Amino acid sequence: MRTQVGIIGAGPAGLFLAHLLRQAGVESVILESRSRAYVESRVRAGVLEAGTVETLSALGLDARMKRECMIDDGLDIRFRGKTIHLDLPGLTGQHVVIYGQQEVVKDLIASCISLGQPLEFEAKVTGLTSLDGERPEIHYLQGGEDKVLTCDFIAGCDGYHGVSRAAVPEGKITHYEKTYDFAWLGVLSRSPPLPDMTYTNSDRGFALCSRRSTQVSRLYLQVGADENPEAWSDARFWDELHQRMFDADKVEIVEGEIFQRDMARLRSFIAAPMQYGRLYLAGDAVHITPPTGAKGLNLAVADVRSLAGALGHFYRTSQRDKLARYSEHCLKRVWRTVGYSTRMTELLHKFPEQGAYRRELQFAELDFIHSSRAAQAAIAEQYVGMPYEPI
Ligand SMILES: Cc1cc2nc3c(=O)[nH]c(=O)nc-3n(C[C@H](O)[C@H](O)[C@H](O)COP(=O)(O)OP(=O)(O)OC[C@H]3O[C@@H](n4cnc5c(N)ncnc54)[C@H](O)[C@@H]3O)c2cc1C
């Protein structure tokens, strides 16, 4: 098989890229190791910045999102009995949209299939060859058979544990990494959520109450990195959440059936440059931000907008100037965003090794944000997201 752009991974990065390339008149094939059902049911992000919403709209894929999404106008941070309320439209003139990543993925897949966009499920990529030649190849295993996809370019959109980044020869790419000693235990519950996204920094640890729909809450607790999620009975989860949210009477947060749970270790990771030979990396394959900033999906979309722009330009003009700028262009946004997510992570979590001195500094900072509109505006501006700059 042969194509112009071989895309590895049908997560948000790979799916958006295929649609954007198609719009630019560039053909592509997506190879995805998992089944369609698995990919469509993977619960993760839910906060969409204006740039991500704009991209769905420009592709004509926003009809269901417009019907089913919720608009988030506020963000609350609780600490020591106080609440910082960030009025997003008042501080920035903008809001964010709540629409589950798995719903975005379903919409993108359905549209790929109806448009005849080649998308192979259960096609596990095993290796990449000739990355620095004219015709790079993707080797994959499908139905017990070894197959090869020959391409002009390869887009590595296969997430943190994928094979693309690992195919870059040693020494050609630098890894920057910070791993935290804790994780988030996340659940989905059939219960009406709090009206605003609500973070808390309590002496028992961080928690977050967010929304997926009017009847589904997405709730997180900071837990030890090696904790077993099965050790958290539903009753224990609810009890801990009430305590961390200062909901002493257990009336504010409505308990419901917990129907999904997962654990994610917090880390920051950036690989640079985001390109080697004819391989271009995008999304979680090349950077991970702690979920505190709610940015991973949005960063993946910003990457592939730039990549599609650069590839479209190449096929129209035979000029490689935009492809040559891809990594530098994306990394500016990536570092700023990782910086924001890191600051939010450090401000809101209880660090096991922290000690009383750093803990008091954390609360002094929260007190300052509580009293300063300028400090609130700085957080709100980064939360709603940077405007997208075309490559
Ligand atoms: C708990 C949690 C909460 C989050 N909350 C938010 C949020 O609120 N807002 C936000 O913006 N982001 C959030 N994120 C991050 C967001 O989910 C990711 O950044 C996003 O999924 C990245 O998309 P991607 O397409 O780059 O990678 P992925 O979604 O990981 O997709 C990669 C795809 O590649 C496939 N693949 C891997 N290896 C191979 C192979 N060898 N062959 C073929 N296919 C392969 C995988 O199966 C997968 O489908 C959250 C993440 C977590 C874990």
JSON list of N, CA, C and O and ligand atoms in Angstrom, two decimals, residues 8-14 31-34 39 42 44-47 101 123-125 157-163 184 212 218 220 262 264 282-285 291 294-298 300, ligand 1:
[
{"chain": "A", "resi": 8, "resn": "ILE", "atom": "N", "xyz": [0.03, 7.35, 12.10]},
{"chain": "A", "resi": 8, "resn": "ILE", "atom": "CA", "xyz": [-0.01, 6.27, 13.09]},
{"chain": "A", "resi": 8, "resn": "ILE", "atom": "C", "xyz": [-0.82, 6.75, 14.29]},
{"chain": "A", "resi": 8, "resn": "ILE", "atom": "O", "xyz": [-0.43, 7.71, 14.96]},
{"chain": "A", "resi": 9, "resn": "GLY", "atom": "N", "xyz": [-1.95, 6.09, 14.55]},
{"chain": "A", "resi": 9, "resn": "GLY", "atom": "CA", "xyz": [-2.78, 6.41, 15.71]},
{"chain": "A", "resi": 9, "resn": "GLY", "atom": "C", "xyz": [-4.06, 7.13, 15.34]},
{"chain": "A", "resi": 9, "resn": "GLY", "atom": "O", "xyz": [-4.05, 8.11, 14.59]},
{"chain": "A", "resi": 10, "resn": "ALA", "atom": "N", "xyz": [-5.17, 6.60, 15.85]},
{"chain": "A", "resi": 10, "resn": "ALA", "atom": "CA", "xyz": [-6.50, 7.23, 15.64]},
{"chain": "A", "resi": 10, "resn": "ALA", "atom": "C", "xyz": [-7.00, 7.82, 16.95]},
{"chain": "A", "resi": 10, "resn": "ALA", "atom": "O", "xyz": [-8.14, 7.62, 17.35]},
{"chain": "A", "resi": 11, "resn": "GLY", "atom": "N", "xyz": [-6.11, 8.55, 17.65]},
{"chain": "A", "resi": 11, "resn": "GLY", "atom": "CA", "xyz": [-6.54, 9.41, 18.76]},
{"chain": "A", "resi": 11, "resn": "GLY", "atom": "C", "xyz": [-6.92, 10.75, 18.14]},
{"chain": "A", "resi": 11, "resn": "GLY", "atom": "O", "xyz": [-6.98, 10.89, 16.91]},
{"chain": "A", "resi": 12, "resn": "PRO", "atom": "N", "xyz": [-7.13, 11.76, 18.99]},
{"chain": "A", "resi": 12, "resn": "PRO", "atom": "CA", "xyz": [-7.49, 13.07, 18.44]},
{"chain": "A", "resi": 12, "resn": "PRO", "atom": "C", "xyz": [-6.46, 13.59, 17.43]},
{"chain": "A", "resi": 12, "resn": "PRO", "atom": "O", "xyz": [-6.84, 14.12, 16.38]},
{"chain": "A", "resi": 13, "resn": "ALA", "atom": "N", "xyz": [-5.16, 13.44, 17.71]},
{"chain": "A", "resi": 13, "resn": "ALA", "atom": "CA", "xyz": [-4.15, 14.01, 16.80]},
{"chain": "A", "resi": 13, "resn": "ALA", "atom": "C", "xyz": [-4.26, 13.38, 15.41]},
{"chain": "A", "resi": 13, "resn": "ALA", "atom": "O", "xyz": [-4.35, 14.09, 14.39]},
{"chain": "A", "resi": 14, "resn": "GLY", "atom": "N", "xyz": [-4.27, 12.05, 15.34]},
{"chain": "A", "resi": 14, "resn": "GLY", "atom": "CA", "xyz": [-4.30, 11.38, 14.05]},
{"chain": "A", "resi": 14, "resn": "GLY", "atom": "C", "xyz": [-5.59, 11.64, 13.28]},
{"chain": "A", "resi": 14, "resn": "GLY", "atom": "O", "xyz": [-5.57, 11.87, 12.06]},
{"chain": "A", "resi": 31, "resn": "LEU", "atom": "N", "xyz": [-3.42, 4.24, 10.59]},
{"chain": "A", "resi": 31, "resn": "LEU", "atom": "CA", "xyz": [-3.27, 2.89, 11.14]},
{"chain": "A", "resi": 31, "resn": "LEU", "atom": "C", "xyz": [-3.45, 2.96, 12.65]},
{"chain": "A", "resi": 31, "resn": "LEU", "atom": "O", "xyz": [-2.75, 3.74, 13.31]},
{"chain": "A", "resi": 32, "resn": "GLU", "atom": "N", "xyz": [-4.36, 2.19, 13.19]},
{"chain": "A", "resi": 32, "resn": "GLU", "atom": "CA", "xyz": [-4.65, 2.23, 14.63]},
{"chain": "A", "resi": 32, "resn": "GLU", "atom": "C", "xyz": [-4.59, 0.82, 15.20]},
{"chain": "A", "resi": 32, "resn": "GLU", "atom": "O", "xyz": [-5.23, -0.09, 14.67]},
{"chain": "A", "resi": 33, "resn": "SER", "atom": "N", "xyz": [-3.85, 0.65, 16.29]},
{"chain": "A", "resi": 33, "resn": "SER", "atom": "CA", "xyz": [-3.64, -0.70, 16.83]},
{"chain": "A", "resi": 33, "resn": "SER", "atom": "C", "xyz": [-4.90, -1.27, 17.49]},
{"chain": "A", "resi": 33, "resn": "SER", "atom": "O", "xyz": [-5.11, -2.48, 17.49]},
{"chain": "A", "resi": 34, "resn": "ARG", "atom": "N", "xyz": [-5.76, -0.41, 18.04]},
{"chain": "A", "resi": 34, "resn": "ARG", "atom": "CA", "xyz": [-6.92, -0.88, 18.80]},
{"chain": "A", "resi": 34, "resn": "ARG", "atom": "C", "xyz": [-8.15, -1.01, 17.91]},
{"chain": "A", "resi": 34, "resn": "ARG", "atom": "O", "xyz": [-8.16, -0.56, 16.77]},
{"chain": "A", "resi": 39, "resn": "VAL", "atom": "N", "xyz": [-11.29, 2.49, 21.01]},
{"chain": "A", "resi": 39, "resn": "VAL", "atom": "CA", "xyz": [-10.87, 3.89, 20.85]},
{"chain": "A", "resi": 39, "resn": "VAL", "atom": "C", "xyz": [-12.02, 4.84, 21.19]},
{"chain": "A", "resi": 39, "resn": "VAL", "atom": "O", "xyz": [-11.82, 5.88, 21.82]},
{"chain": "A", "resi": 42, "resn": "ARG", "atom": "N", "xyz": [-12.61, 5.31, 25.13]},
{"chain": "A", "resi": 42, "resn": "ARG", "atom": "CA", "xyz": [-11.51, 5.70, 26.03]},
{"chain": "A", "resi": 42, "resn": "ARG", "atom": "C", "xyz": [-11.80, 7.09, 26.61]},
{"chain": "A", "resi": 42, "resn": "ARG", "atom": "O", "xyz": [-11.78, 8.09, 25.89]},
{"chain": "A", "resi": 44, "resn": "ARG", "atom": "N", "xyz": [-11.15, 10.39, 28.56]},
{"chain": "A", "resi": 44, "resn": "ARG", "atom": "CA", "xyz": [-10.00, 11.20, 28.99]},
{"chain": "A", "resi": 44, "resn": "ARG", "atom": "C", "xyz": [-10.43, 12.65, 29.14]},
{"chain": "A", "resi": 44, "resn": "ARG", "atom": "O", "xyz": [-11.15, 12.98, 30.04]},
{"chain": "A", "resi": 45, "resn": "ALA", "atom": "N", "xyz": [-10.00, 13.48, 28.18]},
{"chain": "A", "resi": 45, "resn": "ALA", "atom": "CA", "xyz": [-10.21, 14.92, 28.31]},
{"chain": "A", "resi": 45, "resn": "ALA", "atom": "C", "xyz": [-11.66, 15.32, 28.09]},
{"chain": "A", "resi": 45, "resn": "ALA", "atom": "O", "xyz": [-12.47, 14.52, 27.62]},
{"chain": "A", "resi": 46, "resn": "GLY", "atom": "N", "xyz": [-11.94, 16.57, 28.43]},
{"chain": "A", "resi": 46, "resn": "GLY", "atom": "CA", "xyz": [-13.30, 17.06, 28.20]},
{"chain": "A", "resi": 46, "resn": "GLY", "atom": "C", "xyz": [-13.39, 18.56, 28.04]},
{"chain": "A", "resi": 46, "resn": "GLY", "atom": "O", "xyz": [-14.46, 19.09, 27.78]},
{"chain": "A", "resi": 47, "resn": "VAL", "atom": "N", "xyz": [-12.25, 19.25, 28.18]},
{"chain": "A", "resi": 47, "resn": "VAL", "atom": "CA", "xyz": [-12.27, 20.71, 28.09]},
{"chain": "A", "resi": 47, "resn": "VAL", "atom": "C", "xyz": [-11.73, 21.12, 26.72]},
{"chain": "A", "resi": 47, "resn": "VAL", "atom": "O", "xyz": [-10.56, 20.85, 26.40]},
{"chain": "A", "resi": 101, "resn": "GLN", "atom": "N", "xyz": [-13.75, 13.98, 25.17]},
{"chain": "A", "resi": 101, "resn": "GLN", "atom": "CA", "xyz": [-12.82, 13.58, 24.10]},
{"chain": "A", "resi": 101, "resn": "GLN", "atom": "C", "xyz": [-13.35, 12.39, 23.31]},
{"chain": "A", "resi": 101, "resn": "GLN", "atom": "O", "xyz": [-13.21, 12.32, 22.10]},
{"chain": "A", "resi": 123, "resn": "ALA", "atom": "N", "xyz": [-4.60, -2.52, 13.48]},
{"chain": "A", "resi": 123, "resn": "ALA", "atom": "CA", "xyz": [-3.41, -2.53, 12.62]},
{"chain": "A", "resi": 123, "resn": "ALA", "atom": "C", "xyz": [-2.28, -1.97, 13.46]},
{"chain": "A", "resi": 123, "resn": "ALA", "atom": "O", "xyz": [-2.15, -0.75, 13.61]},
{"chain": "A", "resi": 124, "resn": "LYS", "atom": "N", "xyz": [-1.51, -2.86, 14.06]},
{"chain": "A", "resi": 124, "resn": "LYS", "atom": "CA", "xyz": [-0.50, -2.43, 15.05]},
{"chain": "A", "resi": 124, "resn": "LYS", "atom": "C", "xyz": [0.83, -2.15, 14.35]},
{"chain": "A", "resi": 124, "resn": "LYS", "atom": "O", "xyz": [1.41, -3.07, 13.74]},
{"chain": "A", "resi": 125, "resn": "VAL", "atom": "N", "xyz": [1.30, -0.92, 14.44]},
{"chain": "A", "resi": 125, "resn": "VAL", "atom": "CA", "xyz": [2.57, -0.57, 13.81]},
{"chain": "A", "resi": 125, "resn": "VAL", "atom": "C", "xyz": [3.71, -1.17, 14.64]},
{"chain": "A", "resi": 125, "resn": "VAL", "atom": "O", "xyz": [3.73, -1.03, 15.87]},
{"chain": "A", "resi": 157, "resn": "CYS", "atom": "N", "xyz": [1.38, 9.94, 15.51]},
{"chain": "A", "resi": 157, "resn": "CYS", "atom": "CA", "xyz": [0.31, 10.46, 16.40]},
{"chain": "A", "resi": 157, "resn": "CYS", "atom": "C", "xyz": [-0.11, 9.34, 17.34]},
{"chain": "A", "resi": 157, "resn": "CYS", "atom": "O", "xyz": [-1.30, 9.17, 17.62]},
{"chain": "A", "resi": 158, "resn": "ASP", "atom": "N", "xyz": [0.86, 8.55, 17.80]},
{"chain": "A", "resi": 158, "resn": "ASP", "atom": "CA", "xyz": [0.54, 7.30, 18.49]},
{"chain": "A", "resi": 158, "resn": "ASP", "atom": "C", "xyz": [0.73, 7.39, 20.00]},
{"chain": "A", "resi": 158, "resn": "ASP", "atom": "O", "xyz": [0.93, 6.37, 20.67]},
{"chain": "A", "resi": 159, "resn": "GLY", "atom": "N", "xyz": [0.62, 8.59, 20.55]},
{"chain": "A", "resi": 159, "resn": "GLY", "atom": "CA", "xyz": [0.58, 8.73, 22.00]},
{"chain": "A", "resi": 159, "resn": "GLY", "atom": "C", "xyz": [1.93, 8.45, 22.67]},
{"chain": "A", "resi": 159, "resn": "GLY", "atom": "O", "xyz": [2.92, 8.10, 22.02]},
{"chain": "A", "resi": 160, "resn": "TYR", "atom": "N", "xyz": [1.93, 8.61, 23.99]},
{"chain": "A", "resi": 160, "resn": "TYR", "atom": "CA", "xyz": [3.17, 8.53, 24.76]},
{"chain": "A", "resi": 160, "resn": "TYR", "atom": "C", "xyz": [3.86, 7.16, 24.63]},
{"chain": "A", "resi": 160, "resn": "TYR", "atom": "O", "xyz": [5.08, 7.07, 24.59]},
{"chain": "A", "resi": 161, "resn": "HIS", "atom": "N", "xyz": [3.04, 6.08, 24.57]},
{"chain": "A", "resi": 161, "resn": "HIS", "atom": "CA", "xyz": [3.63, 4.73, 24.55]},
{"chain": "A", "resi": 161, "resn": "HIS", "atom": "C", "xyz": [3.79, 4.18, 23.13]},
{"chain": "A", "resi": 161, "resn": "HIS", "atom": "O", "xyz": [4.04, 2.99, 22.95]},
{"chain": "A", "resi": 162, "resn": "GLY", "atom": "N", "xyz": [3.65, 5.04, 22.13]},
{"chain": "A", "resi": 162, "resn": "GLY", "atom": "CA", "xyz": [3.70, 4.58, 20.73]},
{"chain": "A", "resi": 162, "resn": "GLY", "atom": "C", "xyz": [5.10, 4.21, 20.27]},
{"chain": "A", "resi": 162, "resn": "GLY", "atom": "O", "xyz": [6.07, 4.27, 21.03]},
{"chain": "A", "resi": 163, "resn": "VAL", "atom": "N", "xyz": [5.20, 3.86, 18.97]},
{"chain": "A", "resi": 163, "resn": "VAL", "atom": "CA", "xyz": [6.48, 3.41, 18.43]},
{"chain": "A", "resi": 163, "resn": "VAL", "atom": "C", "xyz": [7.23, 4.51, 17.67]},
{"chain": "A", "resi": 163, "resn": "VAL", "atom": "O", "xyz": [8.43, 4.38, 17.41]},
{"chain": "A", "resi": 184, "resn": "TRP", "atom": "N", "xyz": [-3.64, 10.70, 39.49]},
{"chain": "A", "resi": 184, "resn": "TRP", "atom": "CA", "xyz": [-5.05, 11.07, 39.63]},
{"chain": "A", "resi": 184, "resn": "TRP", "atom": "C", "xyz": [-5.89, 9.80, 39.48]},
{"chain": "A", "resi": 184, "resn": "TRP", "atom": "O", "xyz": [-5.74, 9.08, 38.48]},
{"chain": "A", "resi": 212, "resn": "ARG", "atom": "N", "xyz": [-19.18, 16.43, 32.56]},
{"chain": "A", "resi": 212, "resn": "ARG", "atom": "CA", "xyz": [-19.19, 15.87, 31.21]},
{"chain": "A", "resi": 212, "resn": "ARG", "atom": "C", "xyz": [-20.54, 16.12, 30.54]},
{"chain": "A", "resi": 212, "resn": "ARG", "atom": "O", "xyz": [-20.64, 16.22, 29.34]},
{"chain": "A", "resi": 218, "resn": "ARG", "atom": "N", "xyz": [-17.31, 14.20, 36.13]},
{"chain": "A", "resi": 218, "resn": "ARG", "atom": "CA", "xyz": [-15.97, 13.62, 36.03]},
{"chain": "A", "resi": 218, "resn": "ARG", "atom": "C", "xyz": [-15.21, 14.12, 37.26]},
{"chain": "A", "resi": 218, "resn": "ARG", "atom": "O", "xyz": [-15.03, 15.34, 37.42]},
{"chain": "A", "resi": 220, "resn": "TYR", "atom": "N", "xyz": [-11.98, 13.68, 40.20]},
{"chain": "A", "resi": 220, "resn": "TYR", "atom": "CA", "xyz": [-10.61, 13.19, 40.38]},
{"chain": "A", "resi": 220, "resn": "TYR", "atom": "C", "xyz": [-10.14, 13.40, 41.82]},
{"chain": "A", "resi": 220, "resn": "TYR", "atom": "O", "xyz": [-10.47, 14.41, 42.44]},
{"chain": "A", "resi": 262, "resn": "ASP", "atom": "N", "xyz": [-10.28, 5.24, 36.30]},
{"chain": "A", "resi": 262, "resn": "ASP", "atom": "CA", "xyz": [-8.94, 5.07, 35.73]},
{"chain": "A", "resi": 262, "resn": "ASP", "atom": "C", "xyz": [-7.93, 5.81, 36.59]},
{"chain": "A", "resi": 262, "resn": "ASP", "atom": "O", "xyz": [-8.30, 6.63, 37.43]},
{"chain": "A", "resi": 264, "resn": "ALA", "atom": "N", "xyz": [-4.12, 7.90, 36.37]},
{"chain": "A", "resi": 264, "resn": "ALA", "atom": "CA", "xyz": [-3.09, 8.47, 35.49]},
{"chain": "A", "resi": 264, "resn": "ALA", "atom": "C", "xyz": [-2.01, 9.11, 36.34]},
{"chain": "A", "resi": 264, "resn": "ALA", "atom": "O", "xyz": [-2.29, 9.98, 37.17]},
{"chain": "A", "resi": 282, "resn": "ALA", "atom": "N", "xyz": [3.37, 14.37, 16.68]},
{"chain": "A", "resi": 282, "resn": "ALA", "atom": "CA", "xyz": [2.34, 15.32, 17.14]},
{"chain": "A", "resi": 282, "resn": "ALA", "atom": "C", "xyz": [1.60, 14.74, 18.34]},
{"chain": "A", "resi": 282, "resn": "ALA", "atom": "O", "xyz": [1.49, 13.53, 18.50]},
{"chain": "A", "resi": 283, "resn": "GLY", "atom": "N", "xyz": [1.08, 15.62, 19.17]},
{"chain": "A", "resi": 283, "resn": "GLY", "atom": "CA", "xyz": [0.25, 15.20, 20.31]},
{"chain": "A", "resi": 283, "resn": "GLY", "atom": "C", "xyz": [1.06, 14.52, 21.39]},
{"chain": "A", "resi": 283, "resn": "GLY", "atom": "O", "xyz": [2.26, 14.80, 21.59]},
{"chain": "A", "resi": 284, "resn": "ASP", "atom": "N", "xyz": [0.40, 13.59, 22.09]},
{"chain": "A", "resi": 284, "resn": "ASP", "atom": "CA", "xyz": [1.05, 12.93, 23.24]},
{"chain": "A", "resi": 284, "resn": "ASP", "atom": "C", "xyz": [2.29, 12.12, 22.83]},
{"chain": "A", "resi": 284, "resn": "ASP", "atom": "O", "xyz": [3.08, 11.74, 23.69]},
{"chain": "A", "resi": 285, "resn": "ALA", "atom": "N", "xyz": [2.45, 11.83, 21.56]},
{"chain": "A", "resi": 285, "resn": "ALA", "atom": "CA", "xyz": [3.65, 11.10, 21.11]},
{"chain": "A", "resi": 285, "resn": "ALA", "atom": "C", "xyz": [4.91, 11.92, 21.40]},
{"chain": "A", "resi": 285, "resn": "ALA", "atom": "O", "xyz": [6.00, 11.36, 21.52]},
{"chain": "A", "resi": 291, "resn": "PRO", "atom": "N", "xyz": [-2.46, 16.80, 33.65]},
{"chain": "A", "resi": 291, "resn": "PRO", "atom": "CA", "xyz": [-3.84, 17.11, 33.27]},
{"chain": "A", "resi": 291, "resn": "PRO", "atom": "C", "xyz": [-4.44, 18.30, 34.01]},
{"chain": "A", "resi": 291, "resn": "PRO", "atom": "O", "xyz": [-5.51, 18.77, 33.64]},
{"chain": "A", "resi": 294, "resn": "ALA", "atom": "N", "xyz": [-5.66, 20.90, 31.78]},
{"chain": "A", "resi": 294, "resn": "ALA", "atom": "CA", "xyz": [-6.67, 20.48, 30.78]},
{"chain": "A", "resi": 294, "resn": "ALA", "atom": "C", "xyz": [-6.24, 20.87, 29.37]},
{"chain": "A", "resi": 294, "resn": "ALA", "atom": "O", "xyz": [-7.01, 21.45, 28.61]},
{"chain": "A", "resi": 295, "resn": "LYS", "atom": "N", "xyz": [-5.01, 20.55, 29.01]},
{"chain": "A", "resi": 295, "resn": "LYS", "atom": "CA", "xyz": [-4.45, 21.05, 27.76]},
{"chain": "A", "resi": 295, "resn": "LYS", "atom": "C", "xyz": [-4.05, 20.01, 26.72]},
{"chain": "A", "resi": 295, "resn": "LYS", "atom": "O", "xyz": [-3.82, 20.36, 25.56]},
{"chain": "A", "resi": 296, "resn": "GLY", "atom": "N", "xyz": [-3.91, 18.72, 27.11]},
{"chain": "A", "resi": 296, "resn": "GLY", "atom": "CA", "xyz": [-3.29, 17.73, 26.21]},
{"chain": "A", "resi": 296, "resn": "GLY", "atom": "C", "xyz": [-3.99, 17.62, 24.86]},
{"chain": "A", "resi": 296, "resn": "GLY", "atom": "O", "xyz": [-3.36, 17.68, 23.80]},
{"chain": "A", "resi": 297, "resn": "LEU", "atom": "N", "xyz": [-5.29, 17.47, 24.89]},
{"chain": "A", "resi": 297, "resn": "LEU", "atom": "CA", "xyz": [-6.07, 17.35, 23.65]},
{"chain": "A", "resi": 297, "resn": "LEU", "atom": "C", "xyz": [-5.94, 18.62, 22.81]},
{"chain": "A", "resi": 297, "resn": "LEU", "atom": "O", "xyz": [-5.75, 18.57, 21.59]},
{"chain": "A", "resi": 298, "resn": "ASN", "atom": "N", "xyz": [-6.02, 19.76, 23.47]},
{"chain": "A", "resi": 298, "resn": "ASN", "atom": "CA", "xyz": [-5.96, 21.03, 22.75]},
{"chain": "A", "resi": 298, "resn": "ASN", "atom": "C", "xyz": [-4.58, 21.25, 22.11]},
{"chain": "A", "resi": 298, "resn": "ASN", "atom": "O", "xyz": [-4.49, 21.75, 20.99]},
{"chain": "A", "resi": 300, "resn": "ALA", "atom": "N", "xyz": [-2.62, 18.82, 21.11]},
{"chain": "A", "resi": 300, "resn": "ALA", "atom": "CA", "xyz": [-2.55, 17.87, 19.99]},
{"chain": "A", "resi": 300, "resn": "ALA", "atom": "C", "xyz": [-3.22, 18.47, 18.75]},
{"chain": "A", "resi": 300, "resn": "ALA", "atom": "O", "xyz": [-2.71, 18.38, 17.63]},
{"chain": "B", "resi": 1, "resn": "LIG", "atom": "C1", "xyz": [-7.01, 11.37, 33.03]},
{"chain": "B", "resi": 1, "resn": "LIG", "atom": "C2", "xyz": [-6.74, 12.30, 31.88]},
{"chain": "B", "resi": 1, "resn": "LIG", "atom": "C3", "xyz": [-7.46, 13.50, 31.80]},
{"chain": "B", "resi": 1, "resn": "LIG", "atom": "C4", "xyz": [-7.20, 14.38, 30.75]},
{"chain": "B", "resi": 1, "resn": "LIG", "atom": "N1", "xyz": [-7.90, 15.56, 30.68]},
{"chain": "B", "resi": 1, "resn": "LIG", "atom": "C5", "xyz": [-7.67, 16.41, 29.65]},
{"chain": "B", "resi": 1, "resn": "LIG", "atom": "C6", "xyz": [-8.45, 17.61, 29.48]},
{"chain": "B", "resi": 1, "resn": "LIG", "atom": "O1", "xyz": [-9.36, 17.91, 30.28]},
{"chain": "B", "resi": 1, "resn": "LIG", "atom": "N2", "xyz": [-8.19, 18.42, 28.41]},
{"chain": "B", "resi": 1, "resn": "LIG", "atom": "C7", "xyz": [-7.21, 18.10, 27.50]},
{"chain": "B", "resi": 1, "resn": "LIG", "atom": "O2", "xyz": [-7.01, 18.86, 26.54]},
{"chain": "B", "resi": 1, "resn": "LIG", "atom": "N3", "xyz": [-6.47, 16.95, 27.62]},
{"chain": "B", "resi": 1, "resn": "LIG", "atom": "C8", "xyz": [-6.68, 16.10, 28.67]},
{"chain": "B", "resi": 1, "resn": "LIG", "atom": "N4", "xyz": [-5.98, 14.93, 28.76]},
{"chain": "B", "resi": 1, "resn": "LIG", "atom": "C9", "xyz": [-4.96, 14.61, 27.76]},
{"chain": "B", "resi": 1, "resn": "LIG", "atom": "C10", "xyz": [-5.56, 14.09, 26.46]},
{"chain": "B", "resi": 1, "resn": "LIG", "atom": "O3", "xyz": [-6.45, 13.03, 26.70]},
{"chain": "B", "resi": 1, "resn": "LIG", "atom": "C11", "xyz": [-4.42, 13.65, 25.52]},
{"chain": "B", "resi": 1, "resn": "LIG", "atom": "O4", "xyz": [-3.49, 14.69, 25.45]},
{"chain": "B", "resi": 1, "resn": "LIG", "atom": "C12", "xyz": [-4.91, 13.28, 24.13]},
{"chain": "B", "resi": 1, "resn": "LIG", "atom": "O5", "xyz": [-5.54, 12.02, 24.15]},
{"chain": "B", "resi": 1, "resn": "LIG", "atom": "C13", "xyz": [-3.75, 13.24, 23.13]},
{"chain": "B", "resi": 1, "resn": "LIG", "atom": "O6", "xyz": [-4.21, 12.77, 21.89]},
{"chain": "B", "resi": 1, "resn": "LIG", "atom": "P1", "xyz": [-3.24, 11.99, 20.91]},
{"chain": "B", "resi": 1, "resn": "LIG", "atom": "O7", "xyz": [-4.03, 11.69, 19.69]},
{"chain": "B", "resi": 1, "resn": "LIG", "atom": "O8", "xyz": [-1.95, 12.70, 20.79]},
{"chain": "B", "resi": 1, "resn": "LIG", "atom": "O9", "xyz": [-2.86, 10.63, 21.69]},
{"chain": "B", "resi": 1, "resn": "LIG", "atom": "P2", "xyz": [-3.79, 9.41, 22.11]},
{"chain": "B", "resi": 1, "resn": "LIG", "atom": "O10", "xyz": [-5.15, 9.88, 22.46]},
{"chain": "B", "resi": 1, "resn": "LIG", "atom": "O11", "xyz": [-3.01, 8.66, 23.12]},
{"chain": "B", "resi": 1, "resn": "LIG", "atom": "O12", "xyz": [-3.91, 8.54, 20.79]},
{"chain": "B", "resi": 1, "resn": "LIG", "atom": "C14", "xyz": [-2.84, 7.74, 20.29]},
{"chain": "B", "resi": 1, "resn": "LIG", "atom": "C15", "xyz": [-3.41, 6.59, 19.49]},
{"chain": "B", "resi": 1, "resn": "LIG", "atom": "O13", "xyz": [-2.34, 5.84, 18.92]},
{"chain": "B", "resi": 1, "resn": "LIG", "atom": "C16", "xyz": [-2.64, 4.46, 19.03]},
{"chain": "B", "resi": 1, "resn": "LIG", "atom": "N5", "xyz": [-1.37, 3.69, 18.98]},
{"chain": "B", "resi": 1, "resn": "LIG", "atom": "C17", "xyz": [-0.43, 3.60, 19.94]},
{"chain": "B", "resi": 1, "resn": "LIG", "atom": "N6", "xyz": [0.56, 2.77, 19.54]},
{"chain": "B", "resi": 1, "resn": "LIG", "atom": "C18", "xyz": [0.23, 2.36, 18.30]},
{"chain": "B", "resi": 1, "resn": "LIG", "atom": "C19", "xyz": [0.85, 1.48, 17.36]},
{"chain": "B", "resi": 1, "resn": "LIG", "atom": "N7", "xyz": [2.02, 0.86, 17.63]},
{"chain": "B", "resi": 1, "resn": "LIG", "atom": "N8", "xyz": [0.24, 1.26, 16.16]},
{"chain": "B", "resi": 1, "resn": "LIG", "atom": "C20", "xyz": [-0.94, 1.89, 15.86]},
{"chain": "B", "resi": 1, "resn": "LIG", "atom": "N9", "xyz": [-1.57, 2.71, 16.73]},
{"chain": "B", "resi": 1, "resn": "LIG", "atom": "C21", "xyz": [-0.99, 2.95, 17.92]},
{"chain": "B", "resi": 1, "resn": "LIG", "atom": "C22", "xyz": [-3.36, 4.37, 20.37]},
{"chain": "B", "resi": 1, "resn": "LIG", "atom": "O14", "xyz": [-4.15, 3.19, 20.48]},
{"chain": "B", "resi": 1, "resn": "LIG", "atom": "C23", "xyz": [-4.22, 5.63, 20.34]},
{"chain": "B", "resi": 1, "resn": "LIG", "atom": "O15", "xyz": [-5.49, 5.42, 19.76]},
{"chain": "B", "resi": 1, "resn": "LIG", "atom": "C24", "xyz": [-6.22, 14.03, 29.77]},
{"chain": "B", "resi": 1, "resn": "LIG", "atom": "C25", "xyz": [-5.51, 12.81, 29.86]},
{"chain": "B", "resi": 1, "resn": "LIG", "atom": "C26", "xyz": [-5.77, 11.96, 30.89]},
{"chain": "B", "resi": 1, "resn": "LIG", "atom": "C27", "xyz": [-5.00, 10.65, 30.96]}
]
